[in-house]
Amino acid sequence: MFGKYRILSTLGTGSSSTVYLAEHLKLETYRAIKCIPKDHTLISSPAFRNGCSTEAVLLKALNHPGIPRIYDIEEDESFLYLIEEYISGDSLDIFLSNPEHISQQIIIHFSIQICDILNYLHHISPYPILYQDLKPEHIIVCGNQIKIVDFGIADYFTNAGNQFQLYGTDEFTAPEARNGEPVTPACDIYSLGKIMQYMAGRAQISCCASLFTIIKKASATKSTQRYETAVDLKKALLTLLTEAQPQIPHLINTIGVVGSRAGAGATHISLSLVTTLNSLGISAVYVASNVSNEFSSMQKYHKHLKEHDGIYHCKNLTASPAYGTAVSDPIDNKSIRVIDYGSLTPAQFNALQGPDLLVAVIGGSDWELSETLGFCTRVTSAIPTVYLCNYGNQHAARRLAVFLRKRIFCFPADADTYRVTTEKQRLVISICKQKGGRKSFLALIKENLPPLSP
C-alpha cells in the first residue's frame, strides 16, 4: 500500500492507531494515513462494522468543509488504512497556549463553526451521527477556520439512543454519557459548551456576561436544560455577535498598504493588520501584490506557515500569494484583503485602484522628509487614506502632522510582527473606522477593549 506514498512523519499515535503524514507520489499532494491494526479484540468491538472501522464507514459518506475528506480505504493482512485529507493547522489546545491569540470574537467565531459541523452531523439521513469526543486535541485551527478530526468513537444515533456506550474525555463528556445513560445529540451540545468554557478561561481579555450565560446553558448538567439543537446554540451566539460586533464587509473589503519608500515597513504593517484583525474575530488575509516580492521570503523563512486550499496559515496569520488570473482566487468574499503593495513608482501609484482604504506608511527621519512629502502628494483623494508613521516614532508623527496638516497615526514599535497586543488592537480599530468617517467598525469590538485614547 505504501508504494503509492512516501511517509514523511508521524502526526500522532493513539491507543489503537497511528497517523502518518504522507505524500502521494504521483499527485504530489499530502495525505494523512491512519493505520488501524487488525487486532481481533478491536475488530470485535463496537468501533468496527463488518471488519471495517466505524470511522471509515462514517467518513466516507460525509461531505462538509469542517470534516476531513476520506479518499480511500485500503488494507493488508495486519492493518486497515484510512487515506484522509491532510489538515494543516494547530490543534485548539496549542492555539490557546498563547492567550494573545484568543478573544471573545474568536470564541464566538470558532463556536459557530462547530455548531455548523454538529448540525450537519445531527441531521445526516437516515440516522444522525453523534461525534461524542469533542475536545481541544480534535479541533484543528486553520487560520480562522475550524476542522474536526478523529471520528474514532463517533456513531449513528437511532430513536432507541446510541447503540454503543462510547465516550471521550471526562472533562468534555456529558454526565449522562459518563453514567451509562442513553447518548443523544444533547451530549455533543454539552461538549461544545465545555469547549467554549475552556476557550473563555484562556482569553486575554475577559468575556462578557452574556457569553458566560450561553456557556452555562449549553453545558447544563441536565440535558433538558441545554439548547435543544446546535442551531439553537448558534442562534444565541449570532445574537450576541450582532449586539457586540455588527458585520462590516460592506464597509471595508480591501485595505491597500503602500510605503513611501522601500523599507518603510509596508509588509510589516500589512502583516500586523491581518494578525490583529483576525485576533478580533474579523477574517482578514494578507495578499502579496505583483509589485511586492516579500511573500516568497516569508514562505522560505516562516517555517510554521502551512498551506491549505491555497491559503497559508499560522495562528492569527492568514496569507495568500498573488496567484494571477490563471488560478482561481482562494480567498472567500467574507474576508478583508490586506494587499501589500510595497513601494510604488509614480506611474504605478497613478494606476492604483480598488482598495476601500489605503494605508500610507511614511518615513519620519530628517533625511527622508522631502521624499515623504513628495510621496504624500501622489496620494489620490479618490481613495480614503490613513497616514501611518512606523516604528513607534511619535515625534516624527507629530512633526509630519504639522507639515501635511493631516492626522498621522503612529504604529507601536514591536519586535514581533505576529504578536497581538491591546495597543495594536486599539490602533487598528481607530485606523479602520476612518473609512468614510463611519463608526460602525468601532461598534464591532468596543465591548472587549479599553477605551480608545483621545
PDB file of C-alpha atoms in Angstrom, residues 97-301:
ATOM      1  CA  SER A  97      -1.294  28.261  24.523  1.00  0.00           C
ATOM      2  CA  ASN A  98      -0.786  31.964  23.741  1.00  0.00           C
ATOM      3  CA  PRO A  99      -3.642  33.957  25.358  1.00  0.00           C
ATOM      4  CA  GLU A 100      -2.987  36.870  22.986  1.00  0.00           C
ATOM      5  CA  HIS A 101      -4.459  34.761  20.191  1.00  0.00           C
ATOM      6  CA  ILE A 102      -7.875  34.394  21.819  1.00  0.00           C
ATOM      7  CA  SER A 103     -10.656  36.957  22.276  1.00  0.00           C
ATOM      8  CA  GLN A 104     -14.409  36.845  22.746  1.00  0.00           C
ATOM      9  CA  GLN A 105     -14.881  37.301  18.992  1.00  0.00           C
ATOM     10  CA  ILE A 106     -12.623  34.335  18.261  1.00  0.00           C
ATOM     11  CA  ILE A 107     -14.520  32.171  20.766  1.00  0.00           C
ATOM     12  CA  ILE A 108     -17.848  33.046  19.145  1.00  0.00           C
ATOM     13  CA  HIS A 109     -16.450  32.630  15.626  1.00  0.00           C
ATOM     14  CA  PHE A 110     -14.998  29.184  16.377  1.00  0.00           C
ATOM     15  CA  SER A 111     -18.079  28.040  18.306  1.00  0.00           C
ATOM     16  CA  ILE A 112     -20.433  28.990  15.466  1.00  0.00           C
ATOM     17  CA  GLN A 113     -18.355  26.885  13.073  1.00  0.00           C
ATOM     18  CA  ILE A 114     -18.501  23.905  15.435  1.00  0.00           C
ATOM     19  CA  CYS A 115     -22.272  24.392  15.691  1.00  0.00           C
ATOM     20  CA  ASP A 116     -22.471  24.148  11.902  1.00  0.00           C
ATOM     21  CA  ILE A 117     -20.462  20.902  11.901  1.00  0.00           C
ATOM     22  CA  LEU A 118     -22.575  19.359  14.685  1.00  0.00           C
ATOM     23  CA  ASN A 119     -25.784  20.459  12.999  1.00  0.00           C
ATOM     24  CA  TYR A 120     -24.633  18.740   9.807  1.00  0.00           C
ATOM     25  CA  LEU A 121     -23.810  15.522  11.684  1.00  0.00           C
ATOM     26  CA  HIS A 122     -27.023  15.565  13.691  1.00  0.00           C
ATOM     27  CA  HIS A 123     -29.131  15.787  10.512  1.00  0.00           C
ATOM     28  CA  ILE A 124     -27.497  13.040   8.467  1.00  0.00           C
ATOM     29  CA  SER A 125     -30.182  10.811   6.929  1.00  0.00           C
ATOM     30  CA  PRO A 126     -31.436   8.238   7.689  1.00  0.00           C
ATOM     31  CA  TYR A 127     -29.578   8.246  11.023  1.00  0.00           C
ATOM     32  CA  PRO A 128     -27.880  11.231  12.681  1.00  0.00           C
ATOM     33  CA  ILE A 129     -24.248  10.937  13.730  1.00  0.00           C
ATOM     34  CA  LEU A 130     -23.038  11.678  17.250  1.00  0.00           C
ATOM     35  CA  TYR A 131     -19.440  12.842  17.398  1.00  0.00           C
ATOM     36  CA  GLN A 132     -19.027  12.011  21.133  1.00  0.00           C
ATOM     37  CA  ASP A 133     -15.375  13.038  21.511  1.00  0.00           C
ATOM     38  CA  LEU A 134     -15.206  16.822  21.183  1.00  0.00           C
ATOM     39  CA  LYS A 135     -12.044  18.054  22.881  1.00  0.00           C
ATOM     40  CA  PRO A 136      -9.292  20.598  22.084  1.00  0.00           C
ATOM     41  CA  GLU A 137      -6.949  17.989  20.562  1.00  0.00           C
ATOM     42  CA  HIS A 138      -9.580  17.057  17.967  1.00  0.00           C
ATOM     43  CA  ILE A 139     -10.308  20.650  16.899  1.00  0.00           C
ATOM     44  CA  ILE A 140      -7.841  21.980  14.332  1.00  0.00           C
ATOM     45  CA  VAL A 141      -7.448  25.721  13.758  1.00  0.00           C
ATOM     46  CA  CYS A 142      -6.562  26.514  10.135  1.00  0.00           C
ATOM     47  CA  GLY A 143      -6.187  30.280  10.194  1.00  0.00           C
ATOM     48  CA  ASN A 144      -9.728  31.379  11.039  1.00  0.00           C
ATOM     49  CA  GLN A 145     -11.334  28.091  10.023  1.00  0.00           C
ATOM     50  CA  ILE A 146     -12.172  25.123  12.235  1.00  0.00           C
ATOM     51  CA  LYS A 147     -11.857  21.442  11.321  1.00  0.00           C
ATOM     52  CA  ILE A 148     -12.882  18.480  13.484  1.00  0.00           C
ATOM     53  CA  VAL A 149     -10.763  15.359  13.180  1.00  0.00           C
ATOM     54  CA  ASP A 150     -10.713  11.835  14.648  1.00  0.00           C
ATOM     55  CA  PHE A 151     -14.137  10.228  14.315  1.00  0.00           C
ATOM     56  CA  GLY A 152     -12.891   7.107  16.095  1.00  0.00           C
ATOM     57  CA  ILE A 153     -15.842   6.854  18.514  1.00  0.00           C
ATOM     58  CA  ALA A 154     -18.466   8.735  16.504  1.00  0.00           C
ATOM     59  CA  ASP A 155     -21.524   6.623  15.802  1.00  0.00           C
ATOM     60  CA  TYR A 156     -25.038   6.619  14.370  1.00  0.00           C
ATOM     61  CA  PHE A 157     -27.947   7.649  16.584  1.00  0.00           C
ATOM     62  CA  THR A 158     -31.355   5.950  16.416  1.00  0.00           C
ATOM     63  CA  ASN A 159     -34.619   6.553  18.228  1.00  0.00           C
ATOM     64  CA  ALA A 160     -33.551   3.993  20.799  1.00  0.00           C
ATOM     65  CA  GLY A 161     -30.488   6.026  21.655  1.00  0.00           C
ATOM     66  CA  ASN A 162     -26.893   5.362  20.745  1.00  0.00           C
ATOM     67  CA  GLN A 163     -26.336   1.653  20.211  1.00  0.00           C
ATOM     68  CA  PHE A 164     -22.940   1.562  21.895  1.00  0.00           C
ATOM     69  CA  GLN A 165     -21.773   3.240  25.052  1.00  0.00           C
ATOM     70  CA  LEU A 166     -18.596   5.010  23.956  1.00  0.00           C
ATOM     71  CA  TYR A 167     -17.470   8.378  25.195  1.00  0.00           C
ATOM     72  CA  GLY A 168     -14.360  10.532  25.200  1.00  0.00           C
ATOM     73  CA  THR A 169     -12.548  12.658  27.758  1.00  0.00           C
ATOM     74  CA  ASP A 170     -14.391  13.112  31.075  1.00  0.00           C
ATOM     75  CA  GLU A 171     -13.808  16.876  31.186  1.00  0.00           C
ATOM     76  CA  PHE A 172     -15.778  17.413  27.969  1.00  0.00           C
ATOM     77  CA  THR A 173     -18.245  14.482  28.151  1.00  0.00           C
ATOM     78  CA  ALA A 174     -21.877  14.914  29.199  1.00  0.00           C
ATOM     79  CA  PRO A 175     -22.843  13.483  32.628  1.00  0.00           C
ATOM     80  CA  GLU A 176     -25.422  11.110  31.129  1.00  0.00           C
ATOM     81  CA  ALA A 177     -22.753   9.546  28.890  1.00  0.00           C
ATOM     82  CA  ARG A 178     -20.372   9.070  31.822  1.00  0.00           C
ATOM     83  CA  ASN A 179     -23.196   7.492  33.835  1.00  0.00           C
ATOM     84  CA  GLY A 180     -24.030   4.944  31.144  1.00  0.00           C
ATOM     85  CA  GLU A 181     -27.361   6.530  30.185  1.00  0.00           C
ATOM     86  CA  PRO A 182     -28.565   6.805  26.546  1.00  0.00           C
ATOM     87  CA  VAL A 183     -26.450   9.163  24.466  1.00  0.00           C
ATOM     88  CA  THR A 184     -28.234  11.802  22.370  1.00  0.00           C
ATOM     89  CA  PRO A 185     -27.273  14.904  20.347  1.00  0.00           C
ATOM     90  CA  ALA A 186     -27.556  16.870  23.601  1.00  0.00           C
ATOM     91  CA  CYS A 187     -24.261  15.245  24.626  1.00  0.00           C
ATOM     92  CA  ASP A 188     -22.444  16.958  21.747  1.00  0.00           C
ATOM     93  CA  ILE A 189     -24.055  20.268  22.776  1.00  0.00           C
ATOM     94  CA  TYR A 190     -22.692  19.785  26.296  1.00  0.00           C
ATOM     95  CA  SER A 191     -19.199  19.073  24.932  1.00  0.00           C
ATOM     96  CA  LEU A 192     -19.271  22.259  22.857  1.00  0.00           C
ATOM     97  CA  GLY A 193     -20.374  24.224  25.922  1.00  0.00           C
ATOM     98  CA  LYS A 194     -17.348  22.876  27.827  1.00  0.00           C
ATOM     99  CA  ILE A 195     -15.079  23.714  24.867  1.00  0.00           C
ATOM    100  CA  MET A 196     -16.404  27.296  24.938  1.00  0.00           C
ATOM    101  CA  GLN A 197     -15.745  27.426  28.680  1.00  0.00           C
ATOM    102  CA  TYR A 198     -12.222  26.112  28.050  1.00  0.00           C
ATOM    103  CA  MET A 199     -11.567  28.867  25.486  1.00  0.00           C
ATOM    104  CA  ALA A 200     -13.081  31.624  27.635  1.00  0.00           C
ATOM    105  CA  GLY A 201     -10.835  30.666  30.527  1.00  0.00           C
ATOM    106  CA  ARG A 202      -7.796  31.328  28.352  1.00  0.00           C
ATOM    107  CA  ALA A 203      -8.853  34.586  26.725  1.00  0.00           C
ATOM    108  CA  GLN A 204      -6.538  37.568  27.203  1.00  0.00           C
ATOM    109  CA  ILE A 205      -9.474  39.924  27.801  1.00  0.00           C
ATOM    110  CA  SER A 206     -12.446  38.940  29.981  1.00  0.00           C
ATOM    111  CA  CYS A 207     -15.532  37.839  28.088  1.00  0.00           C
ATOM    112  CA  CYS A 208     -18.907  39.483  28.647  1.00  0.00           C
ATOM    113  CA  ALA A 209     -21.560  38.084  30.983  1.00  0.00           C
ATOM    114  CA  SER A 210     -23.853  37.224  28.056  1.00  0.00           C
ATOM    115  CA  LEU A 211     -21.320  34.758  26.668  1.00  0.00           C
ATOM    116  CA  PHE A 212     -20.979  33.019  30.040  1.00  0.00           C
ATOM    117  CA  THR A 213     -24.793  32.761  30.205  1.00  0.00           C
ATOM    118  CA  ILE A 214     -24.754  30.957  26.847  1.00  0.00           C
ATOM    119  CA  ILE A 215     -21.936  28.675  28.027  1.00  0.00           C
ATOM    120  CA  LYS A 216     -23.809  27.849  31.236  1.00  0.00           C
ATOM    121  CA  LYS A 217     -26.929  26.803  29.327  1.00  0.00           C
ATOM    122  CA  ALA A 218     -25.006  24.772  26.735  1.00  0.00           C
ATOM    123  CA  SER A 219     -23.154  22.848  29.442  1.00  0.00           C
ATOM    124  CA  ALA A 220     -26.048  22.395  31.875  1.00  0.00           C
ATOM    125  CA  THR A 221     -25.863  19.170  33.890  1.00  0.00           C
ATOM    126  CA  LYS A 222     -29.394  18.150  32.886  1.00  0.00           C
ATOM    127  CA  SER A 223     -29.819  17.610  29.152  1.00  0.00           C
ATOM    128  CA  THR A 224     -33.327  19.118  29.230  1.00  0.00           C
ATOM    129  CA  GLN A 225     -31.863  22.456  30.358  1.00  0.00           C
ATOM    130  CA  ARG A 226     -29.437  22.732  27.432  1.00  0.00           C
ATOM    131  CA  TYR A 227     -30.050  24.150  23.982  1.00  0.00           C
ATOM    132  CA  GLU A 228     -32.186  21.627  22.131  1.00  0.00           C
ATOM    133  CA  THR A 229     -30.115  21.738  18.953  1.00  0.00           C
ATOM    134  CA  ALA A 230     -26.849  23.091  17.606  1.00  0.00           C
ATOM    135  CA  VAL A 231     -28.940  25.554  15.581  1.00  0.00           C
ATOM    136  CA  ASP A 232     -30.430  26.994  18.765  1.00  0.00           C
ATOM    137  CA  LEU A 233     -26.966  27.455  20.243  1.00  0.00           C
ATOM    138  CA  LYS A 234     -25.747  29.070  17.025  1.00  0.00           C
ATOM    139  CA  LYS A 235     -28.688  31.498  17.076  1.00  0.00           C
ATOM    140  CA  ALA A 236     -27.785  32.593  20.611  1.00  0.00           C
ATOM    141  CA  LEU A 237     -24.165  33.140  19.552  1.00  0.00           C
ATOM    142  CA  LEU A 238     -25.183  35.077  16.444  1.00  0.00           C
ATOM    143  CA  THR A 239     -27.431  37.319  18.526  1.00  0.00           C
ATOM    144  CA  LEU A 240     -24.533  38.072  20.860  1.00  0.00           C
ATOM    145  CA  LEU A 241     -22.250  38.637  17.877  1.00  0.00           C
ATOM    146  CA  THR A 242     -24.719  41.085  16.327  1.00  0.00           C
ATOM    147  CA  GLU A 243     -25.016  43.007  19.580  1.00  0.00           C
ATOM    148  CA  ALA A 244     -21.262  43.136  20.151  1.00  0.00           C
ATOM    149  CA  GLN A 245     -19.962  43.476  16.605  1.00  0.00           C
ATOM    150  CA  PRO A 246     -22.129  44.094  13.529  1.00  0.00           C
ATOM    151  CA  GLN A 247     -20.579  42.651  10.379  1.00  0.00           C
ATOM    152  CA  ILE A 248     -18.600  45.061   8.214  1.00  0.00           C
ATOM    153  CA  PRO A 249     -17.881  43.613   4.748  1.00  0.00           C
ATOM    154  CA  HIS A 250     -19.951  46.426   3.215  1.00  0.00           C
ATOM    155  CA  LEU A 251     -17.672  48.981   4.866  1.00  0.00           C
ATOM    156  CA  ILE A 252     -14.230  47.605   4.098  1.00  0.00           C
ATOM    157  CA  ASN A 253     -13.488  44.711   1.765  1.00  0.00           C
ATOM    158  CA  THR A 254      -9.947  45.654   0.768  1.00  0.00           C
ATOM    159  CA  ILE A 255      -7.159  47.519   2.548  1.00  0.00           C
ATOM    160  CA  GLY A 256      -4.143  48.523   0.478  1.00  0.00           C
ATOM    161  CA  VAL A 257      -0.812  49.213   2.199  1.00  0.00           C
ATOM    162  CA  VAL A 258       1.919  51.176   0.401  1.00  0.00           C
ATOM    163  CA  GLY A 259       5.242  52.519   1.666  1.00  0.00           C
ATOM    164  CA  SER A 260       6.743  55.921   0.901  1.00  0.00           C
ATOM    165  CA  ARG A 261       9.965  54.078   0.051  1.00  0.00           C
ATOM    166  CA  ALA A 262      11.414  50.584   0.046  1.00  0.00           C
ATOM    167  CA  GLY A 263      11.955  49.569   3.652  1.00  0.00           C
ATOM    168  CA  ALA A 264       9.345  51.930   5.085  1.00  0.00           C
ATOM    169  CA  GLY A 265       7.533  48.927   6.567  1.00  0.00           C
ATOM    170  CA  ALA A 266       4.584  48.225   4.265  1.00  0.00           C
ATOM    171  CA  THR A 267       4.946  44.459   4.693  1.00  0.00           C
ATOM    172  CA  HIS A 268       5.331  44.762   8.466  1.00  0.00           C
ATOM    173  CA  ILE A 269       2.180  46.877   8.712  1.00  0.00           C
ATOM    174  CA  SER A 270       0.236  44.607   6.331  1.00  0.00           C
ATOM    175  CA  LEU A 271       1.025  41.504   8.379  1.00  0.00           C
ATOM    176  CA  SER A 272       0.260  43.294  11.637  1.00  0.00           C
ATOM    177  CA  LEU A 273      -3.116  44.449  10.311  1.00  0.00           C
ATOM    178  CA  VAL A 274      -4.033  40.894   9.316  1.00  0.00           C
ATOM    179  CA  THR A 275      -2.973  39.229  12.567  1.00  0.00           C
ATOM    180  CA  THR A 276      -4.698  41.918  14.634  1.00  0.00           C
ATOM    181  CA  LEU A 277      -7.964  41.793  12.668  1.00  0.00           C
ATOM    182  CA  ASN A 278      -8.041  38.008  12.916  1.00  0.00           C
ATOM    183  CA  SER A 279      -7.409  38.210  16.668  1.00  0.00           C
ATOM    184  CA  LEU A 280     -10.552  40.327  16.901  1.00  0.00           C
ATOM    185  CA  GLY A 281     -12.586  37.708  15.048  1.00  0.00           C
ATOM    186  CA  ILE A 282     -12.676  39.692  11.802  1.00  0.00           C
ATOM    187  CA  SER A 283     -11.440  37.466   8.989  1.00  0.00           C
ATOM    188  CA  ALA A 284      -8.540  39.050   7.096  1.00  0.00           C
ATOM    189  CA  VAL A 285      -5.988  37.700   4.600  1.00  0.00           C
ATOM    190  CA  TYR A 286      -2.590  39.118   3.691  1.00  0.00           C
ATOM    191  CA  VAL A 287      -2.181  39.328  -0.086  1.00  0.00           C
ATOM    192  CA  ALA A 288       1.196  39.866  -1.717  1.00  0.00           C
ATOM    193  CA  SER A 289       0.795  42.151  -4.703  1.00  0.00           C
ATOM    194  CA  ASN A 290       2.502  41.593  -8.042  1.00  0.00           C
ATOM    195  CA  VAL A 291       4.742  44.547  -7.251  1.00  0.00           C
ATOM    196  CA  SER A 292       5.984  43.240  -3.910  1.00  0.00           C
ATOM    197  CA  ASN A 293       8.023  40.026  -3.679  1.00  0.00           C
ATOM    198  CA  GLU A 294       8.016  39.753   0.109  1.00  0.00           C
ATOM    199  CA  PHE A 295       5.801  36.660   0.214  1.00  0.00           C
ATOM    200  CA  SER A 296       8.441  34.336  -1.252  1.00  0.00           C
ATOM    201  CA  SER A 297      10.809  35.288   1.578  1.00  0.00           C
ATOM    202  CA  MET A 298       8.055  34.775   4.128  1.00  0.00           C
ATOM    203  CA  GLN A 299       7.377  31.266   2.781  1.00  0.00           C
ATOM    204  CA  LYS A 300      11.085  30.431   2.959  1.00  0.00           C
ATOM    205  CA  TYR A 301      11.819  31.622   6.488  1.00  0.00           C
TER     206      TYR A 301
END
